Coordinates of C-alpha atoms and ligand atoms in Angstrom, one line a residue:
M1 CA 33.0 49.3 -5.9
L2 CA 30.6 52.3 -5.4
R3 CA 33.5 54.7 -6.2
Q4 CA 34.1 52.9 -9.5
L5 CA 30.3 53.1 -10.2
H6 CA 30.4 56.9 -9.8
K7 CA 33.3 57.1 -12.3
L8 CA 31.0 55.6 -15.0
A9 CA 29.0 57.8 -17.4
L10 CA 25.3 58.2 -16.5
G11 CA 24.2 56.1 -19.5
D12 CA 26.6 53.2 -18.5
R13 CA 25.4 53.4 -14.9
L14 CA 21.8 53.1 -16.0
K15 CA 22.7 50.1 -18.3
L16 CA 24.5 48.4 -15.4
V17 CA 21.5 48.9 -13.0
L18 CA 19.1 47.6 -15.7
A19 CA 21.4 44.5 -16.2
L20 CA 21.4 43.9 -12.5
L21 CA 17.6 44.3 -12.2
L22 CA 17.2 41.9 -15.1
T23 CA 19.4 39.3 -13.5
V24 CA 17.6 39.5 -10.2
T25 CA 14.2 39.4 -11.9
T26 CA 15.3 36.3 -14.0
L27 CA 16.5 34.6 -10.8
A28 CA 13.3 35.5 -9.0
I29 CA 11.3 34.1 -11.9
G30 CA 13.3 30.9 -11.8
V31 CA 13.0 30.4 -8.1
V32 CA 9.4 31.5 -7.5
A33 CA 7.5 31.7 -10.8
R34 CA 8.6 28.3 -12.2
P35 CA 7.2 26.3 -9.3
L36 CA 4.1 28.4 -9.2
I37 CA 3.5 28.0 -12.9
H38 CA 4.2 24.3 -12.7
L39 CA 1.9 23.7 -9.7
G40 CA -0.8 26.0 -11.2
L41 CA -0.8 24.0 -14.4
T42 CA -1.0 20.8 -12.5
A43 CA -3.9 22.0 -10.5
W44 CA -5.6 23.1 -13.7
H45 CA -5.2 19.7 -15.3
D46 CA -5.9 17.7 -12.1
R47 CA -9.7 17.4 -12.8
G48 CA -11.4 14.1 -12.6
D49 CA -12.5 12.7 -16.0
R50 CA -12.6 9.1 -14.9
M51 CA -15.5 7.1 -16.3
P52 CA -17.5 5.0 -13.8
V53 CA -17.4 1.2 -14.3
P54 CA -20.5 0.1 -16.3
S55 CA -23.3 -1.5 -14.4
G56 CA -23.0 -5.3 -14.3
S57 CA -19.2 -5.1 -14.2
V58 CA -16.6 -4.5 -11.4
D59 CA -13.0 -3.5 -11.3
D60 CA -10.2 -3.2 -8.7
A61 CA -7.8 -0.4 -7.8
S62 CA -5.7 -1.1 -11.0
R63 CA -8.5 0.0 -13.3
L64 CA -7.2 -2.6 -15.7
N65 CA -9.4 -5.5 -14.7
Q66 CA -13.0 -4.7 -15.6
T67 CA -15.0 -8.0 -15.2
R68 CA -18.6 -8.9 -15.6
M69 CA -19.9 -10.2 -12.2
Q70 CA -23.1 -10.6 -10.2
V71 CA -22.6 -8.6 -7.0
V72 CA -24.3 -9.7 -3.8
R73 CA -24.4 -6.9 -1.2
V74 CA -24.1 -8.6 2.1
S75 CA -26.2 -7.3 5.0
G76 CA -24.6 -5.5 8.0
D77 CA -26.5 -7.8 10.4
L78 CA -24.5 -10.9 11.4
A79 CA -27.4 -13.4 11.4
T80 CA -28.9 -12.1 8.1
A81 CA -25.5 -12.0 6.5
E82 CA -24.8 -15.6 7.4
V83 CA -28.1 -16.7 5.8
Q84 CA -27.4 -14.6 2.8
L85 CA -23.9 -15.9 2.4
R86 CA -24.9 -19.6 2.7
T87 CA -27.7 -19.0 0.1
A88 CA -25.2 -17.4 -2.3
L89 CA -22.7 -20.3 -1.8
R90 CA -25.5 -22.9 -2.4
A91 CA -26.7 -21.0 -5.5
A92 CA -23.2 -20.7 -6.9
T93 CA -22.6 -24.5 -6.4
T94 CA -25.9 -25.4 -8.1
R95 CA -25.3 -23.0 -11.0
G96 CA -21.6 -24.0 -11.4
L97 CA -20.4 -20.4 -10.7
K98 CA -17.3 -19.3 -8.9
V99 CA -17.4 -17.0 -5.8
T100 CA -15.0 -14.1 -5.0
I101 CA -15.0 -12.0 -1.8
A102 CA -14.5 -8.2 -1.8
G103 CA -13.6 -5.7 0.9
S104 CA -12.5 -2.4 -0.5
R105 CA -11.1 -3.8 -3.8
H106 CA -7.7 -2.2 -3.4
T107 CA -5.8 -5.3 -4.7
M108 CA -4.7 -4.8 -8.3
G109 CA -4.5 -8.2 -9.9
G110 CA -8.2 -9.3 -9.9
H111 CA -7.9 -10.9 -6.5
T112 CA -11.6 -10.0 -6.0
L113 CA -12.7 -10.9 -9.5
Y114 CA -13.7 -13.9 -11.6
P115 CA -15.4 -13.7 -15.0
N116 CA -19.2 -14.1 -14.7
G117 CA -18.8 -15.2 -11.1
I118 CA -20.6 -14.1 -7.9
S119 CA -18.9 -11.2 -6.0
L120 CA -19.7 -11.0 -2.3
D121 CA -19.5 -7.3 -1.4
L122 CA -18.9 -7.1 2.3
S123 CA -18.6 -3.3 2.6
Q124 CA -21.8 -3.0 4.7
F125 CA -20.7 -5.8 7.0
R126 CA -18.8 -3.5 9.5
Q127 CA -20.0 -3.6 13.1
M128 CA -17.4 -3.5 15.9
Q129 CA -17.1 -3.7 19.6
L130 CA -14.0 -3.1 21.8
Q131 CA -13.3 -4.9 25.1
P132 CA -11.1 -2.4 26.9
T133 CA -10.1 -4.8 29.6
T134 CA -8.6 -7.3 27.2
R135 CA -7.8 -4.7 24.5
I136 CA -9.5 -7.0 21.9
L137 CA -11.6 -5.5 19.2
T138 CA -14.2 -7.7 17.6
V139 CA -14.9 -6.4 14.1
Y140 CA -16.8 -7.6 11.1
S141 CA -14.5 -8.2 8.2
G142 CA -16.0 -5.5 5.8
A143 CA -15.2 -2.6 8.2
T144 CA -12.5 -0.4 6.8
W145 CA -9.7 1.3 8.9
A146 CA -11.5 4.6 8.1
Q147 CA -14.4 3.2 10.2
V148 CA -12.3 1.4 12.9
I149 CA -9.8 4.2 13.7
P150 CA -12.4 6.9 14.7
Y151 CA -14.2 4.2 16.8
L152 CA -11.0 3.2 18.6
D153 CA -9.9 6.9 18.9
R154 CA -13.0 7.8 20.9
Q155 CA -11.9 5.1 23.5
G156 CA -8.2 6.0 23.5
Y157 CA -7.0 3.0 21.4
S158 CA -5.4 2.5 18.0
V159 CA -4.7 -0.2 15.4
A160 CA -1.5 -2.2 16.2
V161 CA -0.4 -3.0 12.6
M162 CA -2.0 -1.8 9.4
Q163 CA -1.2 -0.3 6.0
S164 CA 0.0 3.3 5.7
N165 CA -3.5 4.4 4.7
N166 CA -7.0 3.8 6.0
D167 CA -8.9 2.8 2.9
F168 CA -8.7 -1.0 3.4
S169 CA -11.1 -3.5 4.9
V170 CA -10.2 -5.8 7.8
G171 CA -10.9 -8.8 5.6
G172 CA -8.8 -7.5 2.8
T173 CA -6.0 -6.6 5.2
M174 CA -6.0 -10.1 6.7
S175 CA -6.1 -11.8 3.3
A176 CA -3.0 -9.9 2.0
N177 CA -1.5 -9.9 5.5
A178 CA -0.6 -6.3 5.2
H179 CA 2.2 -4.3 7.0
G180 CA 2.9 -0.6 7.4
W181 CA 4.9 2.0 9.3
Q182 CA 5.0 0.1 12.6
P183 CA 8.7 -0.5 13.0
D184 CA 10.1 -3.8 14.2
R185 CA 6.8 -5.6 13.9
P186 CA 5.7 -8.7 12.0
P187 CA 2.9 -8.2 9.5
F188 CA -0.8 -7.8 10.5
A189 CA -1.4 -11.5 11.1
S190 CA 0.5 -11.2 14.4
T191 CA -2.3 -9.0 15.8
V192 CA -5.1 -11.4 14.9
E193 CA -6.3 -13.5 17.9
S194 CA -9.0 -15.4 16.2
F195 CA -11.8 -15.2 13.5
R196 CA -14.8 -17.1 12.3
L197 CA -14.7 -18.4 8.8
M198 CA -17.5 -19.6 6.6
L199 CA -16.3 -22.5 4.5
A200 CA -17.4 -23.4 1.0
N201 CA -20.0 -25.8 2.4
G202 CA -21.6 -23.1 4.5
K203 CA -20.2 -24.4 7.8
V204 CA -18.7 -21.8 10.2
V205 CA -15.5 -22.6 12.1
R206 CA -13.5 -20.6 14.6
C207 CA -9.8 -20.3 13.7
S208 CA -7.0 -19.3 16.1
R209 CA -3.5 -20.5 17.0
Q210 CA -5.2 -23.2 19.0
E211 CA -8.4 -24.0 17.0
H212 CA -8.0 -25.0 13.4
P213 CA -4.5 -23.6 13.4
Q214 CA -3.8 -24.7 9.9
L215 CA -6.8 -22.9 8.5
F216 CA -5.8 -19.9 10.6
S217 CA -2.4 -19.7 8.9
L218 CA -3.8 -20.3 5.4
V219 CA -6.5 -17.6 5.6
L220 CA -4.0 -15.0 6.8
G221 CA -2.4 -14.0 3.5
G222 CA -4.7 -16.5 1.7
Y223 CA -6.4 -14.0 -0.7
G224 CA -9.9 -15.2 0.0
L225 CA -9.4 -18.8 -1.3
F226 CA -10.4 -20.7 1.8
G227 CA -13.7 -19.1 2.9
I228 CA -15.4 -16.0 4.0
V229 CA -14.0 -14.3 7.1
L230 CA -16.9 -13.2 9.2
D231 CA -15.9 -11.5 12.5
V232 CA -12.4 -11.0 13.7
N233 CA -10.8 -10.6 17.2
L234 CA -7.9 -8.2 16.9
R235 CA -5.4 -7.0 19.5
V236 CA -5.3 -3.2 19.6
V237 CA -2.8 -0.7 21.3
P238 CA -3.3 2.6 23.1
N239 CA -3.4 5.7 21.0
R240 CA -0.3 7.8 21.6
M241 CA 1.0 11.3 20.8
Y242 CA 4.2 11.4 18.7
T243 CA 6.6 14.0 17.6
A244 CA 8.1 13.5 14.2
H245 CA 11.8 13.7 13.3
R246 CA 13.3 13.7 9.9
V247 CA 16.8 13.1 8.5
T248 CA 18.1 13.1 4.9
I249 CA 20.8 10.5 4.2
A250 CA 22.5 8.6 1.4
S251 CA 20.3 5.6 0.5
R252 CA 23.2 3.2 0.9
D253 CA 23.2 4.1 4.6
Y254 CA 19.5 3.4 5.0
V255 CA 19.6 0.3 7.3
Q256 CA 22.4 1.7 9.5
T257 CA 20.4 5.1 9.9
Y258 CA 17.2 3.2 10.5
R259 CA 18.8 1.2 13.3
Q260 CA 20.2 4.5 14.9
Q261 CA 16.9 6.4 14.5
V262 CA 14.5 3.8 15.6
T263 CA 15.0 4.0 19.3
A264 CA 12.8 2.4 22.0
D265 CA 10.5 5.4 22.0
V266 CA 9.7 5.2 18.3
G267 CA 6.1 4.1 17.5
M268 CA 6.1 4.6 13.7
A269 CA 8.8 5.0 11.1
Y270 CA 9.1 5.1 7.3
G271 CA 11.6 6.1 4.7
R272 CA 11.3 7.7 1.3
L273 CA 13.8 7.5 -1.6
S274 CA 14.4 10.2 -4.1
V275 CA 13.0 9.6 -7.6
A276 CA 14.3 12.9 -8.8
P277 CA 16.7 12.2 -11.8
D278 CA 19.8 13.7 -10.3
R279 CA 19.6 11.7 -7.1
F280 CA 17.6 8.7 -8.4
L281 CA 17.3 6.2 -5.5
Q282 CA 20.5 7.6 -4.0
E283 CA 19.1 9.9 -1.4
A284 CA 16.6 9.0 1.4
I285 CA 14.6 10.7 4.0
V286 CA 13.9 8.7 7.2
T287 CA 11.0 9.9 9.3
T288 CA 10.6 8.6 12.9
Y289 CA 7.7 9.3 15.2
H290 CA 8.8 9.5 18.9
R291 CA 6.4 9.1 21.7
V292 CA 5.8 12.2 23.8
A293 CA 4.1 12.4 27.2
A294 CA 1.2 14.6 26.1
A295 CA -2.3 13.1 26.0
P296 CA -3.5 12.4 22.4
T297 CA -5.6 15.2 20.9
A298 CA -9.3 14.7 21.4
T299 CA -10.5 14.8 17.8
L300 CA -9.3 13.4 14.5
V301 CA -9.0 16.2 11.9
P302 CA -10.3 15.0 8.5
P303 CA -7.3 15.0 6.1
E304 CA -7.4 17.4 3.2
P305 CA -5.5 16.8 -0.1
G306 CA -4.5 20.5 -0.5
L307 CA -1.1 21.4 -1.8
A308 CA 0.5 18.0 -1.0
R309 CA -1.8 16.4 -3.7
I310 CA -0.8 19.0 -6.3
V311 CA 2.9 18.6 -5.6
M312 CA 2.6 14.8 -5.8
R313 CA 0.5 14.8 -9.0
G314 CA 2.8 17.5 -10.5
S315 CA 5.6 14.9 -10.4
V316 CA 3.7 12.7 -13.0
G317 CA 5.6 12.7 -16.3
S318 CA 7.8 15.6 -15.1
N319 CA 11.4 15.5 -14.0
Y320 CA 11.1 19.1 -12.8
G321 CA 8.0 18.1 -10.8
K322 CA 9.9 15.2 -9.2
Q323 CA 12.8 17.5 -8.4
L324 CA 10.5 20.1 -6.9
R325 CA 8.7 17.5 -4.8
W326 CA 11.9 16.1 -3.4
Q327 CA 13.2 19.6 -2.5
L328 CA 9.9 20.4 -0.8
E329 CA 9.9 17.0 1.0
K330 CA 13.4 17.6 2.4
A331 CA 12.5 21.1 3.5
S332 CA 9.1 20.5 5.0
G333 CA 7.8 17.0 4.4
G334 CA 5.9 15.0 7.0
E335 CA 5.0 16.5 10.3
A336 CA 8.6 17.0 11.4
G337 CA 8.8 18.9 14.6
T338 CA 5.1 18.9 15.4
N339 CA 3.1 16.7 17.7
V340 CA 0.6 14.4 16.1
S341 CA -1.5 11.4 17.3
R342 CA -0.9 7.8 16.1
N343 CA -4.6 7.7 14.9
Q344 CA -4.2 11.0 13.0
I345 CA -1.2 9.6 11.1
L346 CA -3.0 6.3 10.3
N347 CA -6.3 7.9 9.4
R348 CA -5.3 9.1 5.9
P349 CA -7.0 7.8 2.8
A350 CA -4.8 6.9 -0.2
T351 CA -7.6 8.3 -2.4
L352 CA -6.3 11.8 -1.5
F353 CA -3.4 11.3 -3.9
E354 CA -5.0 8.9 -6.5
N355 CA -4.9 9.4 -10.3
H356 CA -8.0 11.1 -11.7
Q357 CA -7.1 10.8 -15.4
Q358 CA -9.0 8.3 -17.6
A359 CA -6.1 7.5 -19.9
A360 CA -3.7 6.5 -17.1
T361 CA -3.6 4.7 -13.8
D362 CA -1.3 4.3 -10.8
V363 CA 0.1 0.9 -10.0
L364 CA 2.0 -0.4 -7.0
H365 CA 4.9 -2.9 -6.6
E366 CA 6.6 -4.0 -3.4
Y367 CA 9.9 -5.8 -3.0
F368 CA 11.0 -7.3 0.4
I369 CA 14.8 -7.2 0.7
P370 CA 17.0 -8.6 3.5
P371 CA 18.8 -5.7 5.3
T372 CA 22.3 -6.5 4.1
S373 CA 21.1 -6.7 0.4
L374 CA 19.4 -3.3 0.3
P375 CA 22.3 -1.3 -1.3
L376 CA 22.8 -4.0 -3.9
F377 CA 19.1 -4.2 -4.8
L378 CA 19.0 -0.4 -5.1
E379 CA 21.9 -0.5 -7.5
K380 CA 20.1 -3.1 -9.6
C381 CA 17.0 -0.9 -9.6
R382 CA 19.1 2.1 -10.8
Q383 CA 20.0 0.0 -13.8
I384 CA 16.6 -1.6 -14.5
L385 CA 14.2 1.3 -14.1
P386 CA 15.6 3.9 -16.5
K387 CA 16.0 1.3 -19.2
H388 CA 12.3 0.7 -19.2
K389 CA 11.4 4.4 -19.2
V390 CA 8.7 3.9 -16.5
D391 CA 7.3 6.8 -14.5
L392 CA 8.2 6.1 -10.9
L393 CA 6.5 8.5 -8.7
N394 CA 7.3 7.3 -5.2
V395 CA 9.3 4.8 -3.2
T396 CA 8.6 4.3 0.5
V397 CA 10.6 2.0 2.8
R398 CA 9.2 0.0 5.7
N399 CA 10.7 -2.6 8.1
V400 CA 9.0 -6.0 8.6
R401 CA 10.0 -8.5 11.2
P402 CA 9.7 -12.3 10.6
D403 CA 6.2 -13.6 10.1
R404 CA 5.4 -16.7 12.1
D405 CA 1.7 -16.9 11.4
A406 CA 0.9 -16.8 7.7
F407 CA 1.4 -19.9 5.6
L408 CA 2.1 -17.9 2.3
H409 CA 4.4 -15.5 4.2
Y410 CA 6.6 -13.0 2.5
A411 CA 8.9 -12.3 5.4
N412 CA 10.5 -15.4 6.8
R413 CA 13.2 -13.1 8.2
E414 CA 13.6 -9.4 8.7
M415 CA 12.9 -7.5 5.5
F416 CA 12.8 -3.9 4.3
G417 CA 9.8 -3.4 2.1
L418 CA 10.3 -1.0 -0.9
V419 CA 6.9 0.2 -2.1
M420 CA 7.1 1.6 -5.6
L421 CA 4.3 3.7 -7.1
F422 CA 4.2 4.1 -10.9
N423 CA 2.0 6.1 -13.2
Q424 CA 1.1 4.0 -16.3
Q425 CA -1.0 4.6 -19.4
R426 CA -4.0 2.3 -19.8
N427 CA -2.9 0.7 -23.1
P428 CA -1.4 -2.7 -24.1
A429 CA 2.1 -1.2 -24.9
A430 CA 2.4 0.4 -21.4
E431 CA 1.0 -2.8 -19.8
A432 CA 3.7 -4.9 -21.7
N433 CA 6.4 -2.5 -20.5
M434 CA 5.2 -2.7 -16.9
Q435 CA 5.1 -6.5 -17.1
S436 CA 8.7 -6.5 -18.4
V437 CA 10.0 -4.1 -15.7
T438 CA 8.2 -6.0 -13.0
R439 CA 9.8 -9.3 -14.0
S440 CA 13.2 -7.7 -14.0
L441 CA 12.7 -6.2 -10.6
I442 CA 11.4 -9.5 -9.2
E443 CA 14.4 -11.3 -10.6
A444 CA 16.7 -8.7 -9.0
A445 CA 14.9 -9.2 -5.6
L446 CA 15.2 -13.0 -5.9
E447 CA 18.9 -12.7 -6.7
V448 CA 19.6 -10.8 -3.4
G449 CA 17.5 -13.2 -1.3
G450 CA 14.3 -11.1 -1.3
T451 CA 10.8 -11.6 -2.5
Y452 CA 7.8 -9.5 -3.7
Y453 CA 4.3 -8.7 -2.5
L454 CA 1.3 -10.5 -4.0
P455 CA -1.7 -8.1 -4.0
Y456 CA -0.6 -6.1 -7.0
R457 CA -0.5 -6.8 -10.8
L458 CA 0.0 -10.5 -11.7
H459 CA 3.1 -9.8 -13.9
A460 CA 5.4 -12.4 -12.2
T461 CA 5.8 -15.5 -14.3
P462 CA 4.5 -18.7 -12.6
D463 CA 8.2 -19.7 -12.2
Q464 CA 9.1 -16.5 -10.4
F465 CA 6.0 -16.9 -8.2
Q466 CA 7.2 -20.4 -7.2
R467 CA 10.7 -19.3 -6.5
A468 CA 9.5 -16.4 -4.4
Y469 CA 6.9 -18.5 -2.5
P470 CA 8.3 -22.1 -2.4
Q471 CA 5.5 -23.1 -0.1
A472 CA 2.9 -22.3 -2.8
D473 CA 2.4 -25.8 -4.1
R474 CA 1.4 -27.0 -0.6
F475 CA -0.7 -23.9 -0.2
F476 CA -2.8 -24.7 -3.3
Q477 CA -3.0 -28.4 -2.4
L478 CA -4.5 -27.4 0.9
K479 CA -6.8 -25.0 -0.8
R480 CA -8.3 -27.8 -2.8
Q481 CA -8.5 -30.0 0.3
Y482 CA -10.6 -27.3 2.2
D483 CA -12.5 -26.3 -1.0
P484 CA -12.7 -29.4 -3.1
N485 CA -15.1 -27.9 -5.7
E486 CA -12.8 -24.8 -6.0
L487 CA -15.8 -22.6 -5.3
F488 CA -13.6 -19.7 -4.2
Q489 CA -11.5 -18.5 -7.1
N490 CA -10.1 -15.3 -8.5
Y491 CA -7.5 -14.2 -11.1
F492 CA -4.7 -14.8 -8.7
Y493 CA -5.7 -18.4 -8.3
L494 CA -6.3 -18.8 -12.1
K495 CA -2.8 -17.6 -12.8
Y496 CA -0.7 -19.3 -10.1
G497 CA -2.8 -21.9 -8.3
K498 CA -5.2 -23.7 -10.7
Q499 CA -4.0 -27.2 -11.8
T500 CA -4.0 -27.7 -15.5
L501 CA -4.7 -31.3 -16.3
Ligands
FAD1 C1 -3.0 2.8 -2.6 C2 -2.7 1.5 -2.0 C3 -1.9 1.5 -0.9 C4 -1.5 0.3 -0.2 N1 -0.7 0.4 0.9 C5 -0.3 -0.8 1.5 C6 0.5 -0.8 2.6 O1 0.9 0.3 3.1 N2 0.8 -2.0 3.2 C7 0.4 -3.1 2.7 O2 0.7 -4.2 3.3 N3 -0.5 -3.2 1.6 C8 -0.8 -2.0 1.0 N4 -1.7 -2.1 -0.1 C9 -2.2 -3.4 -0.5 C10 -3.5 -3.6 0.4 O3 -3.1 -3.8 1.7 C11 -4.1 -4.9 -0.1 O4 -4.5 -4.8 -1.5 C12 -5.4 -5.2 0.7 O5 -5.8 -6.5 0.4 C13 -6.5 -4.2 0.4 O6 -7.6 -4.4 1.2 P1 -9.0 -4.4 0.5 O7 -10.1 -4.3 1.6 O8 -9.1 -3.4 -0.5 O9 -9.0 -5.9 -0.1 P2 -9.7 -6.5 -1.4 O10 -9.0 -6.0 -2.6 O11 -11.2 -6.2 -1.4 O12 -9.5 -8.0 -1.1 C14 -8.2 -8.5 -1.1 C15 -8.2 -10.0 -0.9 O13 -8.8 -10.3 0.3 C16 -9.9 -11.2 0.1 N5 -11.0 -10.8 1.1 C17 -11.5 -9.6 1.3 N6 -12.4 -9.7 2.3 C18 -12.4 -11.0 2.7 C19 -13.2 -11.7 3.7 N7 -14.1 -11.1 4.5 N8 -13.0 -13.0 3.8 C20 -12.1 -13.7 3.0 N9 -11.3 -13.0 2.1 C21 -11.5 -11.7 1.9 C22 -10.4 -10.9 -1.3 O14 -11.0 -12.0 -1.9 C23 -9.0 -10.7 -2.0 O15 -8.4 -11.9 -2.4 C24 -2.0 -0.9 -0.7 C25 -2.9 -0.9 -1.8 C26 -3.2 0.3 -2.5 C27 -4.1 0.2 -3.7

């Protein structure tokens, strides 16, 4: 080759070298400059221009539910709070107003809202006390995981079952009956020993599996329709050190891989599905956290958004961004290979990745699918989603074991939960499209023996809701039995529960 090069005239040799240089430079620009330019532009545009909610109104995480309400900020002191709550309930009854209860307002369907009603804001109601001998944490329902985790961390403990982020209140978690990255565990309700509940008439009752067991099961996953949860006794677990392990697989092999990877030493596990166009829902990454003998690190490091946020936000409205994100996730996502404490993993706010643009919002869906139906459901999703031209940013997968505690349960057998995050414009056309795709996805889930999660947008038709939750009629009958004046109401109740005479 070199000998042939020498045979060429000087001018031709120069031309050849220049052509080579040009090719290498173009390749380098493609490999390095394109992602840099893409991420640089994303960072430039990723500046908050979100308008605050006007005073006298409240909204939830959807940013699509602004509602005028009178907000009562509940005291952090138990005795004062009880008096304040009773007074608010009496005043609402006298004035014919409805009452909603709010933790962190991360539901998306107006579950904390009612037009011109009274909103009980429990965010200051957040004291807690751990009994290390019994491993029971007594915590007021307004406390968020962001407050609970550092408290438990200092004493070597952690939360047994919770969402994948720390933004949520204990009361809101109970009322949605959340679940997360804890493999082979039933939802949150399974970790609740007992709680005290203020009923619509102001009376306080203790609920557990032995005392008022029916109310116990109705309140867990009951979306604030039965009363105000005051203090809760929760079972907690020791904090542990884990090392993360990651495998990339075909999504049709998800369940089989999950069973192989989740060995007895795994304390947390989740999956992610590709949303990049060339491998849309066909490739998956399964991350497992294996217990290691090391003592948990002494301090929780405050999480920083950094590059991960830019990579994630760079996938909004961009196939290239989705492709880039997936490649980066496969190469270096999660904490693969490093040691990290359980509390450090759990103590991450979802707000680090939230949308900052005024014209758009991020909305969540979740579908619970029986293990054997997962490949079929994914096939249906691959048909439905592109047809609606929705901007799917993320899909995570979690395992949920059967729930024996909540009345309005979503997992009567083992399920794999598929959490989908979409970016959506805040306008009627985008909302109609999201409603249509949601209904199609719910139908697909129902066809394969699955169901869907209730804290998100109320796009399901009443008929779909009934088919997904056949126990709903009885649930709402019991609601009216415990709260005959229907004092506790919200948009969820208005859409699916209220009797129309
Ligand atoms: C970004 C994001 C990520 C999420 N991730 C997960 C996840 O990983 N797993 C999962 O399962 N869910 C997840 N969710 C859903 C979330 O768990 C629920 O929306 C949960 O209810 C939020 O808690 P909150 O404190 O914001 O509740 P809120 O929205 O404030 O309230 C939720 C319901 O609980 C009722 N309520 C609140 N406090 C009380 C109380 N003290 N007494 C009686 N009723 C009360 C309210 O009236 C309302 O009906 C996520 C949501 C978002 C927005």
